[in-house]
CSV table of C-alpha atoms and ligand atoms in Angstrom, one decimal:
chain,number,residue,atom,x,y,z
A,1,MET,CA,99.0,148.8,102.0
A,2,THR,CA,96.9,147.1,103.7
A,3,ALA,CA,97.7,144.2,105.5
A,4,GLN,CA,95.3,142.0,103.3
A,5,ASP,CA,97.5,143.7,100.3
A,6,ARG,CA,100.6,142.2,101.6
A,7,ILE,CA,99.4,139.0,101.5
A,8,ASN,CA,97.2,138.4,98.1
A,9,ASP,CA,101.0,139.9,97.0
A,10,TYR,CA,102.6,137.2,98.3
A,11,TRP,CA,101.0,134.4,97.7
A,12,THR,CA,100.9,136.1,93.7
A,13,GLY,CA,104.4,135.6,94.1
A,14,ARG,CA,104.9,131.8,95.5
A,15,ALA,CA,102.2,130.6,93.3
A,16,PRO,CA,103.9,128.8,90.7
A,17,SER,CA,106.7,127.5,92.9
A,18,TYR,CA,103.3,126.5,95.3
A,19,ALA,CA,101.3,125.2,92.0
A,20,GLU,CA,104.8,123.1,91.1
A,21,TYR,CA,104.9,121.4,94.6
A,22,GLN,CA,101.1,120.8,94.9
A,23,ARG,CA,101.7,118.7,90.7
A,24,GLN,CA,104.9,116.6,92.1
A,25,PRO,CA,104.8,112.9,90.1
A,26,ALA,CA,106.3,111.1,92.6
A,27,ARG,CA,103.3,111.9,95.6
A,28,LEU,CA,100.1,113.1,92.6
A,29,ALA,CA,99.0,109.3,93.2
A,30,ASP,CA,99.1,109.2,97.0
A,31,ASP,CA,98.5,113.0,97.2
A,32,LEU,CA,94.7,111.6,95.2
A,33,ALA,CA,93.9,109.5,97.3
A,34,ALA,CA,94.2,110.2,100.7
A,35,TRP,CA,92.8,113.4,100.4
A,36,SER,CA,89.9,112.1,98.5
A,37,GLN,CA,89.1,109.9,101.0
A,38,VAL,CA,89.5,113.0,103.5
A,39,TRP,CA,86.7,115.3,101.6
A,40,ALA,CA,84.7,112.0,101.6
A,41,GLY,CA,84.6,111.6,104.6
A,42,ALA,CA,84.1,115.5,105.4
A,43,LEU,CA,80.8,115.9,103.2
A,44,PRO,CA,77.6,114.3,102.6
A,45,PRO,CA,77.2,112.4,98.8
A,46,ALA,CA,78.2,114.1,96.2
A,47,PRO,CA,76.7,116.3,93.8
A,48,LEU,CA,76.6,119.4,96.0
A,49,ASP,CA,77.0,122.7,95.3
A,50,VAL,CA,81.1,123.4,97.1
A,51,LEU,CA,82.7,127.1,97.8
A,52,ASP,CA,86.6,126.8,98.0
A,53,VAL,CA,87.8,129.7,100.2
A,54,GLY,CA,91.0,130.6,100.3
A,55,THR,CA,91.7,128.0,97.2
A,56,GLY,CA,95.1,128.7,96.2
A,57,SER,CA,96.0,126.8,93.1
A,58,GLY,CA,92.7,124.8,92.7
A,59,GLN,CA,93.8,121.6,94.2
A,60,VAL,CA,91.6,120.9,96.9
A,61,ALA,CA,88.4,122.3,94.2
A,62,GLY,CA,90.0,120.2,91.9
A,63,VAL,CA,89.6,116.9,94.2
A,64,LEU,CA,86.4,117.9,95.2
A,65,ALA,CA,84.8,118.2,91.7
A,66,GLY,CA,85.8,114.9,91.2
A,67,LEU,CA,84.3,113.6,93.6
A,68,GLY,CA,81.2,115.2,91.8
A,69,HIS,CA,80.7,118.1,93.3
A,70,ARG,CA,79.7,121.5,91.9
A,71,VAL,CA,83.0,123.6,92.8
A,72,THR,CA,83.4,127.1,92.6
A,73,GLY,CA,86.7,128.5,94.2
A,74,ILE,CA,87.9,131.6,95.1
A,75,ASP,CA,90.8,133.7,96.4
A,76,LEU,CA,92.5,137.2,96.6
A,77,SER,CA,95.9,136.4,94.8
A,78,PRO,CA,95.5,136.2,90.9
A,79,GLY,CA,98.6,134.1,90.5
A,80,MET,CA,97.1,131.3,92.3
A,81,LEU,CA,93.7,132.0,90.3
A,82,GLU,CA,95.7,131.8,87.4
A,83,GLN,CA,97.7,128.4,88.6
A,84,ALA,CA,94.6,126.8,89.9
A,85,ARG,CA,92.8,128.1,86.2
A,86,SER,CA,95.6,126.0,84.5
A,87,THR,CA,95.4,123.1,86.1
A,88,TYR,CA,91.2,122.0,87.0
A,89,GLY,CA,89.4,122.7,84.2
A,90,ASN,CA,85.7,121.2,85.6
A,91,VAL,CA,85.7,124.6,88.1
A,92,GLY,CA,84.5,127.6,88.5
A,93,PHE,CA,87.5,130.0,90.4
A,94,ARG,CA,86.5,134.0,90.6
A,95,LEU,CA,88.3,136.4,93.2
A,96,GLY,CA,86.7,136.8,96.0
A,97,ASP,CA,87.8,137.2,99.7
A,98,ALA,CA,87.1,134.6,102.1
A,99,VAL,CA,86.2,136.9,104.8
A,100,GLU,CA,83.1,138.1,102.7
A,101,PRO,CA,82.6,136.0,99.8
A,102,PRO,CA,80.5,137.9,97.8
A,103,PHE,CA,77.5,135.4,97.1
A,104,PRO,CA,73.9,135.9,98.0
A,105,PRO,CA,73.0,133.3,101.2
A,106,SER,CA,71.7,130.1,100.8
A,107,SER,CA,73.6,129.7,97.4
A,108,PHE,CA,76.3,126.9,99.2
A,109,ASP,CA,75.5,123.0,100.4
A,110,ALA,CA,79.6,122.7,101.9
A,111,VAL,CA,82.0,125.6,102.4
A,112,THR,CA,85.8,124.2,102.3
A,113,GLY,CA,89.1,125.7,102.5
A,114,ARG,CA,92.2,123.8,103.9
A,115,TYR,CA,95.5,126.4,105.5
A,116,VAL,CA,94.1,129.1,105.0
A,117,MET,CA,92.6,130.2,108.8
A,118,TRP,CA,95.6,131.0,110.1
A,119,THR,CA,95.7,133.6,107.2
A,120,LEU,CA,92.6,134.9,107.7
A,121,ARG,CA,92.1,138.4,109.1
A,122,ASP,CA,89.1,138.5,110.1
A,123,PRO,CA,88.2,134.1,111.1
A,124,GLY,CA,85.1,135.3,113.0
A,125,ALA,CA,83.8,137.2,111.0
A,126,ALA,CA,84.4,134.6,108.1
A,127,VAL,CA,82.7,131.7,109.3
A,128,ALA,CA,80.2,133.7,110.4
A,129,ASN,CA,79.8,135.2,106.7
A,130,TRP,CA,80.0,130.9,105.3
A,131,MET,CA,77.2,130.0,107.5
A,132,ARG,CA,75.1,132.4,105.4
A,133,LEU,CA,75.9,130.7,102.1
A,134,LEU,CA,74.5,127.9,103.2
A,135,ARG,CA,71.0,126.4,102.6
A,136,PRO,CA,69.9,124.4,106.3
A,137,GLY,CA,71.8,121.4,107.2
A,138,GLY,CA,75.5,123.4,105.1
A,139,THR,CA,78.6,122.1,106.3
A,140,VAL,CA,81.9,123.7,107.0
A,141,ALA,CA,84.9,121.6,106.6
A,142,VAL,CA,88.3,123.4,107.1
A,143,VAL,CA,92.0,121.8,107.6
A,144,ASP,CA,94.3,123.5,109.0
A,145,SER,CA,97.4,123.0,111.9
A,146,THR,CA,99.4,124.8,114.2
A,147,TRP,CA,102.1,126.2,111.5
A,148,PHE,CA,103.6,128.9,113.4
A,149,PRO,CA,104.0,128.2,117.1
A,150,ASP,CA,107.2,129.6,117.3
A,151,GLY,CA,106.2,133.2,116.3
A,152,PRO,CA,106.5,135.3,112.9
A,153,GLN,CA,108.1,134.1,110.3
A,154,SER,CA,110.1,136.2,107.3
A,155,PHE,CA,107.6,135.7,104.5
A,156,TYR,CA,105.0,137.8,105.7
A,157,ASP,CA,105.9,141.5,107.4
A,158,PRO,CA,106.0,141.5,110.9
A,159,SER,CA,102.8,144.1,110.2
A,160,VAL,CA,100.9,140.9,108.7
A,161,TRP,CA,101.5,138.8,111.6
A,162,GLU,CA,99.6,141.3,114.2
A,163,ALA,CA,96.6,141.1,111.3
A,164,LEU,CA,96.3,137.6,111.8
A,165,PRO,CA,94.7,136.0,114.8
A,166,LEU,CA,95.4,132.3,114.0
A,167,ALA,CA,98.9,132.5,112.2
A,168,GLN,CA,100.3,131.9,115.8
A,169,ALA,CA,97.7,129.5,117.8
A,170,GLU,CA,99.7,126.3,119.7
A,171,SER,CA,96.6,124.2,119.5
A,172,ILE,CA,94.3,123.4,117.5
A,173,ASN,CA,90.9,124.0,119.4
A,174,GLN,CA,91.6,127.4,118.9
A,175,THR,CA,90.8,127.2,115.6
A,176,ALA,CA,87.8,125.1,116.6
A,177,ALA,CA,87.0,127.6,119.0
A,178,VAL,CA,86.2,130.3,116.7
A,179,LEU,CA,83.9,128.0,114.8
A,180,GLU,CA,82.1,127.2,118.4
A,181,GLN,CA,81.6,130.8,118.7
A,182,ALA,CA,80.6,131.4,115.6
A,183,GLY,CA,77.5,129.3,115.7
A,184,LEU,CA,78.0,125.9,114.3
A,185,ALA,CA,77.2,122.7,115.2
A,186,ASP,CA,79.2,119.0,116.1
A,187,VAL,CA,82.3,120.8,115.8
A,188,THR,CA,84.3,117.9,115.5
A,189,VAL,CA,88.2,117.8,115.0
A,190,THR,CA,90.1,115.4,113.6
A,191,PRO,CA,93.7,114.2,113.0
A,192,LEU,CA,94.4,113.2,109.6
A,193,THR,CA,96.5,110.5,110.1
A,194,THR,CA,97.2,109.6,106.7
A,195,ILE,CA,98.4,112.7,105.4
A,196,TYR,CA,100.4,112.5,108.2
A,197,GLU,CA,102.0,109.4,106.8
A,198,LEU,CA,102.4,110.7,103.6
A,199,ASP,CA,103.9,113.6,104.9
A,200,GLU,CA,107.0,111.3,106.5
A,201,LYS,CA,107.2,109.2,102.6
A,202,TYR,CA,108.0,112.2,100.7
A,203,GLY,CA,108.5,115.5,102.8
A,204,VAL,CA,106.9,118.4,103.9
A,205,ALA,CA,107.2,121.1,101.5
A,206,PRO,CA,109.9,123.7,101.9
A,207,GLY,CA,110.1,125.7,104.8
A,208,HIS,CA,107.8,123.9,106.8
A,209,GLU,CA,108.2,121.0,109.3
A,210,LEU,CA,106.2,117.2,109.4
A,211,GLN,CA,103.0,118.7,111.7
A,212,THR,CA,99.8,116.4,111.9
A,213,GLN,CA,97.1,118.8,110.2
A,214,TYR,CA,93.2,118.8,111.6
A,215,LEU,CA,90.0,118.9,110.1
A,216,ILE,CA,87.3,120.6,111.8
A,217,THR,CA,84.0,119.9,110.4
A,218,GLY,CA,80.5,121.7,112.2
A,219,HIS,CA,77.0,122.4,110.5
A,220,VAL,CA,74.2,124.9,110.5
B,301,LIG,C1,98.2,128.1,102.1
B,301,LIG,S1,97.7,128.6,100.9
B,301,LIG,C2,96.1,127.4,100.8
B,301,LIG,C3,95.8,127.1,99.2
B,301,LIG,C4,94.6,126.0,98.9
B,301,LIG,N1,93.6,126.2,99.7
B,301,LIG,C5,95.4,124.8,99.3
B,301,LIG,O1,95.3,123.5,99.9
B,301,LIG,O2,96.4,124.7,98.4
B,301,LIG,C6,95.8,130.1,101.2
B,301,LIG,C7,95.4,130.8,100.6
B,301,LIG,O3,94.8,131.7,100.4
B,301,LIG,C8,94.3,132.3,100.1
B,301,LIG,N2,94.0,133.9,100.5
B,301,LIG,C9,94.6,134.7,102.1
B,301,LIG,N3,93.5,135.3,102.5
B,301,LIG,C10,92.7,135.4,101.8
B,301,LIG,C11,91.2,136.2,101.8
B,301,LIG,N4,91.2,136.3,102.8
B,301,LIG,N5,90.5,135.5,100.9
B,301,LIG,C12,90.4,134.6,100.1
B,301,LIG,N6,91.8,134.2,99.7
B,301,LIG,C13,93.1,134.6,100.9
B,301,LIG,C14,96.4,132.9,99.6
B,301,LIG,O4,96.4,134.2,98.6
B,301,LIG,C15,97.1,131.8,99.5
B,301,LIG,O5,96.1,131.2,97.8
């Protein structure tokens, strides 16, 4: 079993509770407003062709479709894709590797990925491949944080942690450096204060601590 197989199995097992957390009625409206603002600010105006990698239960893809973009979401976890398909009928979801997305060059205007960089086995190769998928002037926009600076957690096997270069990043600049080293221009890191405030108000996902999340953007 490869590290990626283990990652896929983990997320399929977690998919129902992950989707349920994202659909909490109490914070749904505030989440939608806050994330719509984040993604509207991250990308040029709709309609664009957008690929959401590691789409999970599809919340980012759903927000982007709500902004008027034509959205495709890919993930390697069948359980996550099942959750996404059952929630967001206006997005095309398919099985696909974020590191090697199965699309021809110049297929998209933007590639997005939230909470995905940290769990990629080769984030540098992934960003290089995303750049090939983009048309001239296209945008890469990812959101992530320094989730596990204290070291491996029990939800992944130790061999998985060893395979993930950014999982134990101590600074978001390590993630931004991957985008820069792949050749993206204008790489910009923006702390998401509205999301921090939402997490303060409603609480964070089980097993997480209150942490600043960052939007990182760059252009081809
Ligand atoms: C923390 S979840 C984030 C889900 C979603 N982007 C969100 O913001 O809620 C990480 C997701 O990345 C997916 N993933 C991990 N490695 C992947 C890969 N190489 N290709 C595609 N998806 C991957 C997992 O299956 C999981 O759905």
